Amino acid sequence: MTTENDSLADRDFLLSLVVPVYFEQECIEQFIAESTSELEKHGLNYEIVFVDDGSRDRTVELIKQAIQTNDRIRLVEFSYNHGKESAVTAGFTYAKGDYLLYMDPDLQDPPDEIMNFVNKIQEGDGYDLVFGVRKEKRDSFLNVLFSKIFWFILEKFTGLDLPRPLAVMRICSRRFADEFLRYGETNRFIEGLFMRVGMKRTQILVSQRERFAGVSKFNFRRKMQLAFKAIFDFSDLPLRMATRFGIVLLAVGVFLACLLVFLRLFVMEFELGWPSLVVIMITGFGIQIFFFGIIGIYVGNIYRESKRRPLFSVRELTNFGETTDA
Ligand code: UDP
Ligand code: MG
């Protein structure tokens, strides 16, 4: 059903919703109901590409059920949990739309915002990327605090000028998606990659709701993991910091040694006992271990990249026709 004055000529494009799901059985039906009704209300030509990131609840079953009655829903199933970054990348790989809209199924970013994204990306001579920025943040105090710290550190380290507070929902053009998919790194911080791909981008405000049901999969530990991933994926500042630190310490050491010799020779007599030795040893070991740690992290990254592992392994594809053999 088409409403208002939405001329169908303007709707002559395919919109792909890319939705990673992981243990989302409580949300999935509501999400499908709300998003399809929104898309159909505006007469959009759409597909919904779900990527199941190895859930072991009823998520997959419920999506397959929905596919029975809605031919526009598709499902990519991972054989095990690969993480959200890989799920989104898989979604981008299999989605065929002229525009790709990435959102979560927990309804925190509500489907009634979809049209705003579609309109925005087509505005003027068109954008390649529209980020969603949260109007208000519906989250616990601690979560808000953690994400404030997270983004602050991230910005300082990476120099990425990400719009904040970033919502999950964002839309991009086919051109952007193709470019994004050329980034082969395994250690991937999606938000950073989105910025790095560049092209013409803008942002809009989106309203927020509470998570419809279920719990967030990103506890404090996973958030911190993400922060480190981002820093070591997008910044060589730790490496440079270590070098600077080393130079400063070396200079201080040389200066103190000279001072000691000078004092002994020209100023006064004093015992150079074991305490100073122990201090020197401890400091020396500390510095060495610190540097080894930093180098280790980067070597680890090189190791992971050099394996050139595929980013995901797909167990099963549902409703993609015979044309998808990506
Ligand atoms: N997710 C995923 N793989 C994971 C963890 C999460 O695909 O290993 C998906 C999850 O289903 C959801 C999205 O990533 O669609 C964001 O997760 P969540 O809503 O739990 O995080 P939050 O919104 O609290 O940051
Ligand atoms: Mg969420």
Short mmCIF file of C-alpha atoms and ligand atoms in Angstrom, two decimals:
data_model
loop_
_atom_site.label_atom_id
_atom_site.label_comp_id
_atom_site.label_asym_id
_atom_site.label_seq_id
_atom_site.Cartn_x
_atom_site.Cartn_y
_atom_site.Cartn_z
CA MET A 1 0.00 0.00 0.00
CA THR A 2 1.26 3.41 -0.94
CA THR A 3 0.28 6.50 0.93
CA GLU A 4 0.43 10.27 0.60
CA ASN A 5 2.19 11.64 -2.42
CA ASP A 6 5.11 9.21 -2.41
CA SER A 7 5.56 9.00 -6.13
CA LEU A 8 6.70 5.56 -7.10
CA ALA A 9 9.18 7.00 -9.56
CA ASP A 10 11.18 8.38 -6.65
CA ARG A 11 11.12 4.97 -5.04
CA ASP A 12 12.82 3.35 -7.96
CA PHE A 13 15.66 1.89 -5.94
CA LEU A 14 16.30 -1.07 -3.72
CA LEU A 15 16.85 -0.45 -0.02
CA SER A 16 18.65 -3.17 1.93
CA LEU A 17 18.33 -3.30 5.68
CA VAL A 18 21.42 -4.98 7.08
CA VAL A 19 20.69 -6.42 10.52
CA PRO A 20 23.13 -8.44 12.64
CA VAL A 21 21.38 -10.72 15.13
CA TYR A 22 22.79 -12.63 18.07
CA PHE A 23 20.43 -14.18 20.60
CA GLU A 24 17.60 -11.82 19.68
CA GLN A 25 14.60 -14.16 19.90
CA GLU A 26 12.68 -11.70 22.06
CA CYS A 27 13.07 -8.83 19.60
CA ILE A 28 13.03 -10.36 16.19
CA GLU A 29 9.29 -10.67 15.54
CA GLN A 30 8.56 -7.18 16.78
CA PHE A 31 11.41 -5.83 14.70
CA ILE A 32 10.19 -7.52 11.53
CA ALA A 33 6.64 -6.34 12.14
CA GLU A 34 7.62 -2.72 12.75
CA SER A 35 10.20 -2.39 10.04
CA THR A 36 8.22 -4.08 7.28
CA SER A 37 5.12 -2.05 8.08
CA GLU A 38 7.20 1.13 7.92
CA LEU A 39 8.85 0.13 4.64
CA GLU A 40 5.60 -0.93 3.05
CA LYS A 41 3.76 2.16 4.23
CA HIS A 42 6.15 4.23 2.12
CA GLY A 43 6.04 1.86 -0.82
CA LEU A 44 9.73 1.14 -0.69
CA ASN A 45 11.35 -1.58 -2.71
CA TYR A 46 13.27 -3.31 0.04
CA GLU A 47 15.02 -6.40 1.31
CA ILE A 48 16.01 -7.25 4.88
CA VAL A 49 19.30 -9.11 5.18
CA PHE A 50 19.64 -10.71 8.60
CA VAL A 51 23.02 -12.04 9.57
CA ASP A 52 22.84 -14.52 12.39
CA ASP A 53 26.08 -14.45 14.30
CA GLY A 54 25.82 -17.96 15.69
CA SER A 55 22.80 -17.66 18.02
CA ARG A 56 21.69 -20.85 19.65
CA ASP A 57 18.21 -19.68 20.62
CA ARG A 58 15.10 -19.41 18.42
CA THR A 59 16.34 -16.39 16.45
CA VAL A 60 17.07 -18.34 13.26
CA GLU A 61 13.86 -20.33 13.48
CA LEU A 62 11.80 -17.15 13.86
CA ILE A 63 13.49 -15.47 10.90
CA LYS A 64 12.95 -18.53 8.72
CA GLN A 65 9.31 -18.51 9.75
CA ALA A 66 9.02 -14.90 8.65
CA ILE A 67 10.64 -15.75 5.32
CA GLN A 68 7.74 -18.15 4.63
CA THR A 69 5.39 -15.20 4.39
CA ASN A 70 7.75 -12.43 3.29
CA ASP A 71 9.92 -13.08 0.30
CA ARG A 72 11.98 -9.96 0.89
CA ILE A 73 13.60 -11.25 4.06
CA ARG A 74 16.93 -13.03 3.69
CA LEU A 75 19.15 -14.76 6.17
CA VAL A 76 22.87 -15.39 6.34
CA GLU A 77 23.77 -17.86 9.08
CA PHE A 78 27.26 -17.96 10.52
CA SER A 79 28.56 -21.28 11.69
CA TYR A 80 29.70 -19.75 14.98
CA ASN A 81 29.95 -16.39 16.71
CA HIS A 82 32.29 -14.14 14.73
CA GLY A 83 31.41 -10.81 16.35
CA LYS A 84 29.28 -7.94 15.18
CA GLU A 85 31.93 -6.49 12.88
CA SER A 86 32.03 -9.63 10.78
CA ALA A 87 28.25 -9.88 10.81
CA VAL A 88 27.88 -6.37 9.42
CA THR A 89 30.53 -7.05 6.80
CA ALA A 90 28.70 -10.21 5.72
CA GLY A 91 25.47 -8.24 5.51
CA PHE A 92 27.14 -5.70 3.25
CA THR A 93 28.52 -8.52 1.13
CA TYR A 94 25.16 -10.14 0.50
CA ALA A 95 22.89 -7.10 0.37
CA LYS A 96 22.13 -5.98 -3.15
CA GLY A 97 20.47 -2.65 -2.48
CA ASP A 98 21.27 0.72 -4.01
CA TYR A 99 21.22 1.94 -0.45
CA LEU A 100 22.25 -0.09 2.56
CA LEU A 101 20.81 0.78 5.94
CA TYR A 102 22.46 -0.83 8.92
CA MET A 103 20.44 -1.19 12.12
CA ASP A 104 20.10 -3.47 15.14
CA PRO A 105 16.95 -5.51 15.79
CA ASP A 106 16.57 -4.38 19.40
CA LEU A 107 14.54 -1.32 18.33
CA GLN A 108 16.77 1.12 20.25
CA ASP A 109 16.99 2.97 16.95
CA PRO A 110 13.32 2.80 15.92
CA PRO A 111 12.22 1.79 12.40
CA ASP A 112 10.12 4.94 12.07
CA GLU A 113 13.41 6.71 11.43
CA ILE A 114 14.08 4.73 8.26
CA MET A 115 12.38 7.23 5.96
CA ASN A 116 14.43 10.11 7.38
CA PHE A 117 17.61 8.29 6.42
CA VAL A 118 16.35 7.51 2.94
CA ASN A 119 15.33 11.12 2.38
CA LYS A 120 18.57 12.49 3.76
CA ILE A 121 20.88 10.38 1.64
CA GLN A 122 19.01 11.46 -1.48
CA GLU A 123 19.05 15.11 -0.57
CA GLY A 124 20.73 17.49 -3.01
CA ASP A 125 23.03 15.58 -5.30
CA GLY A 126 23.10 12.75 -2.81
CA TYR A 127 25.32 11.64 0.03
CA ASP A 128 27.35 8.46 0.36
CA LEU A 129 26.97 8.05 4.09
CA VAL A 130 24.50 9.34 6.65
CA PHE A 131 25.35 8.64 10.29
CA GLY A 132 22.61 8.64 12.89
CA VAL A 133 23.27 10.70 15.99
CA ARG A 134 21.19 10.06 19.12
CA LYS A 135 18.87 12.80 20.20
CA GLU A 136 18.85 11.55 23.73
CA LYS A 137 20.72 8.60 25.14
CA ARG A 138 18.49 6.02 26.78
CA ASP A 139 21.00 4.13 28.82
CA SER A 140 22.05 3.53 32.38
CA PHE A 141 24.26 6.14 34.02
CA LEU A 142 27.27 3.80 34.09
CA ASN A 143 26.89 2.90 30.43
CA VAL A 144 26.73 6.56 29.47
CA LEU A 145 29.82 7.28 31.55
CA PHE A 146 31.74 4.36 30.04
CA SER A 147 30.90 5.34 26.53
CA LYS A 148 31.90 8.96 27.26
CA ILE A 149 35.31 7.77 28.43
CA PHE A 150 35.53 5.33 25.55
CA TRP A 151 34.91 7.95 22.88
CA PHE A 152 37.14 10.49 24.53
CA ILE A 153 40.13 8.13 24.60
CA LEU A 154 39.36 6.89 21.14
CA GLU A 155 39.31 10.35 19.69
CA LYS A 156 42.57 11.29 21.39
CA PHE A 157 44.30 8.18 20.12
CA THR A 158 42.95 7.79 16.64
CA GLY A 159 42.25 11.35 15.56
CA LEU A 160 38.97 10.06 14.11
CA ASP A 161 36.39 12.80 14.23
CA LEU A 162 33.33 10.61 14.76
CA PRO A 163 29.93 12.20 15.17
CA ARG A 164 28.65 11.77 18.72
CA PRO A 165 26.73 10.34 20.39
CA LEU A 166 26.64 7.87 17.56
CA ALA A 167 23.48 5.87 16.97
CA VAL A 168 23.69 2.42 15.40
CA MET A 169 21.51 3.29 12.43
CA ARG A 170 23.29 4.58 9.36
CA ILE A 171 22.72 4.44 5.63
CA CYS A 172 25.19 4.36 2.79
CA SER A 173 25.22 4.25 -0.97
CA ARG A 174 26.11 1.26 -3.12
CA ARG A 175 29.33 3.00 -4.08
CA PHE A 176 30.29 3.43 -0.44
CA ALA A 177 29.44 -0.19 0.40
CA ASP A 178 31.59 -1.51 -2.44
CA GLU A 179 34.47 0.61 -1.28
CA PHE A 180 33.95 -0.50 2.33
CA LEU A 181 34.12 -4.13 1.27
CA ARG A 182 37.57 -3.61 -0.22
CA TYR A 183 38.95 -3.07 3.26
CA GLY A 184 40.29 -6.51 4.03
CA GLU A 185 41.66 -6.13 7.51
CA THR A 186 40.69 -8.72 10.05
CA ASN A 187 41.09 -6.49 13.07
CA ARG A 188 38.26 -4.19 12.17
CA PHE A 189 36.71 -1.31 14.03
CA ILE A 190 33.66 -0.64 11.90
CA GLU A 191 33.02 2.95 12.98
CA GLY A 192 36.58 3.87 12.14
CA LEU A 193 36.43 2.12 8.78
CA PHE A 194 33.27 3.99 7.93
CA MET A 195 35.09 7.27 8.51
CA ARG A 196 38.18 6.11 6.67
CA VAL A 197 36.30 5.15 3.52
CA GLY A 198 35.50 8.83 3.35
CA MET A 199 33.22 10.19 0.59
CA LYS A 200 30.43 12.64 1.10
CA ARG A 201 28.85 12.19 4.50
CA THR A 202 26.45 13.89 6.84
CA GLN A 203 24.42 13.07 9.92
CA ILE A 204 20.86 13.28 11.23
CA LEU A 205 19.32 13.09 14.66
CA VAL A 206 17.47 9.91 15.58
CA SER A 207 15.20 9.38 18.54
CA GLN A 208 15.97 6.49 20.87
CA ARG A 209 13.94 3.86 22.62
CA GLU A 210 14.82 1.38 25.28
CA ARG A 211 16.00 -2.02 24.09
CA PHE A 212 12.72 -3.76 23.23
CA ALA A 213 13.63 -6.99 25.05
CA GLY A 214 16.58 -9.16 25.93
CA VAL A 215 19.88 -7.85 27.20
CA SER A 216 22.81 -6.02 25.66
CA LYS A 217 25.60 -8.33 24.54
CA PHE A 218 28.15 -5.65 25.18
CA ASN A 219 29.05 -5.73 28.83
CA PHE A 220 31.91 -3.69 30.23
CA ARG A 221 34.50 -6.27 29.24
CA ARG A 222 33.37 -6.37 25.62
CA LYS A 223 33.21 -2.58 25.50
CA MET A 224 36.80 -2.38 26.69
CA GLN A 225 37.82 -5.02 24.17
CA LEU A 226 36.25 -2.88 21.50
CA ALA A 227 38.12 0.17 22.75
CA PHE A 228 41.45 -1.62 22.54
CA LYS A 229 40.60 -3.05 19.16
CA ALA A 230 39.83 0.43 17.93
CA ILE A 231 42.99 1.94 19.36
CA PHE A 232 45.32 -0.72 18.02
CA ASP A 233 43.51 -0.88 14.71
CA PHE A 234 43.46 2.82 14.07
CA SER A 235 46.39 4.29 15.86
CA ASP A 236 50.13 3.89 16.04
CA LEU A 237 50.23 6.42 18.87
CA PRO A 238 51.07 3.76 21.52
CA LEU A 239 54.06 2.82 19.41
CA ARG A 240 55.15 6.41 18.99
CA MET A 241 54.47 7.15 22.67
CA ALA A 242 56.75 4.30 23.64
CA THR A 243 59.52 5.66 21.48
CA ARG A 244 59.17 9.14 22.95
CA PHE A 245 59.00 7.75 26.44
CA GLY A 246 62.13 5.73 25.78
CA ILE A 247 64.06 8.74 24.49
CA VAL A 248 63.05 10.85 27.49
CA LEU A 249 64.04 8.11 29.94
CA LEU A 250 67.33 7.58 28.17
CA ALA A 251 68.08 11.29 28.36
CA VAL A 252 67.20 11.38 32.06
CA GLY A 253 69.38 8.32 32.69
CA VAL A 254 72.38 9.79 30.90
CA PHE A 255 71.91 13.09 32.69
CA LEU A 256 71.73 11.41 36.12
CA ALA A 257 74.79 9.28 35.41
CA CYS A 258 76.75 12.39 34.42
CA LEU A 259 75.49 14.20 37.50
CA LEU A 260 76.56 11.33 39.75
CA VAL A 261 80.06 11.24 38.28
CA PHE A 262 80.33 15.01 38.51
CA LEU A 263 79.20 15.08 42.16
CA ARG A 264 81.63 12.27 43.10
CA LEU A 265 84.58 13.87 41.37
CA PHE A 266 84.14 17.52 42.20
CA VAL A 267 81.64 18.02 45.04
CA MET A 268 81.59 15.33 47.71
CA GLU A 269 82.38 11.75 48.76
CA PHE A 270 79.42 9.33 49.12
CA GLU A 271 78.71 5.59 49.04
CA LEU A 272 76.96 4.17 45.98
CA GLY A 273 75.17 1.27 47.63
CA TRP A 274 72.86 -1.51 46.52
CA PRO A 275 69.58 0.49 46.80
CA SER A 276 70.40 2.58 43.78
CA LEU A 277 71.33 -0.58 41.89
CA VAL A 278 68.03 -2.26 42.68
CA VAL A 279 66.13 0.84 41.64
CA ILE A 280 67.99 0.95 38.37
CA MET A 281 67.31 -2.73 37.71
CA ILE A 282 63.62 -2.50 38.50
CA THR A 283 63.20 0.56 36.32
CA GLY A 284 65.15 -1.06 33.55
CA PHE A 285 63.08 -4.24 33.61
CA GLY A 286 59.90 -2.19 33.73
CA ILE A 287 60.81 -0.22 30.67
CA GLN A 288 61.79 -3.33 28.75
CA ILE A 289 58.62 -5.19 29.58
CA PHE A 290 56.55 -2.16 28.69
CA PHE A 291 58.16 -1.93 25.25
CA PHE A 292 57.91 -5.63 24.63
CA GLY A 293 54.22 -5.41 25.44
CA ILE A 294 53.61 -2.65 22.93
CA ILE A 295 55.62 -4.37 20.23
CA GLY A 296 53.80 -7.58 21.00
CA ILE A 297 50.42 -6.01 20.33
CA TYR A 298 51.48 -4.79 16.93
CA VAL A 299 53.19 -8.03 16.07
CA GLY A 300 49.93 -9.73 17.04
CA ASN A 301 48.07 -7.52 14.61
CA ILE A 302 50.54 -8.28 11.83
CA TYR A 303 50.16 -11.96 12.61
CA ARG A 304 46.39 -11.81 12.36
CA GLU A 305 46.43 -9.82 9.15
CA SER A 306 49.06 -12.01 7.56
CA LYS A 307 46.88 -15.07 7.94
CA ARG A 308 44.37 -13.48 5.56
CA ARG A 309 41.58 -15.42 7.14
CA PRO A 310 38.16 -14.98 5.62
CA LEU A 311 36.15 -12.64 7.81
CA PHE A 312 33.28 -15.05 8.24
CA SER A 313 32.16 -18.52 7.30
CA VAL A 314 28.60 -18.93 6.20
CA ARG A 315 26.72 -22.07 7.13
CA GLU A 316 23.58 -21.51 5.17
CA LEU A 317 21.91 -18.90 2.97
CA THR A 318 18.15 -18.65 2.90
CA ASN A 319 16.14 -16.91 0.22
CA PHE A 320 18.94 -15.38 -1.82
CA GLY A 321 17.92 -17.06 -5.09
CA GLU A 322 20.56 -18.82 -7.14
CA THR A 323 22.37 -15.63 -8.09
CA THR A 324 24.34 -15.34 -4.83
CA ASP A 325 27.50 -17.26 -4.94
CA ALA A 326 29.65 -14.59 -3.41
N1 UDP B 1 25.68 -8.79 17.97
C1 UDP B 1 26.27 -9.68 17.06
N2 UDP B 1 27.30 -10.46 17.50
C2 UDP B 1 27.79 -10.41 18.78
C3 UDP B 1 27.19 -9.48 19.66
C4 UDP B 1 26.15 -8.68 19.23
O1 UDP B 1 25.88 -9.76 15.90
O2 UDP B 1 28.70 -11.14 19.10
C5 UDP B 1 24.59 -7.92 17.50
C6 UDP B 1 23.34 -7.97 18.35
O3 UDP B 1 22.45 -8.96 17.95
C7 UDP B 1 22.75 -6.59 18.11
C8 UDP B 1 23.97 -5.73 17.86
O4 UDP B 1 25.04 -6.62 17.58
O5 UDP B 1 22.00 -6.59 16.92
C9 UDP B 1 24.26 -4.83 19.02
O6 UDP B 1 24.24 -5.55 20.22
P1 UDP B 1 23.50 -5.04 21.53
O7 UDP B 1 22.19 -4.43 21.19
O8 UDP B 1 23.49 -6.18 22.47
O9 UDP B 1 24.53 -3.94 22.02
P2 UDP B 1 24.25 -2.44 22.52
O10 UDP B 1 23.17 -1.86 21.67
O11 UDP B 1 23.85 -2.56 23.93
O12 UDP B 1 25.57 -1.78 22.34
MG MG B 2 21.42 -2.40 21.09
#
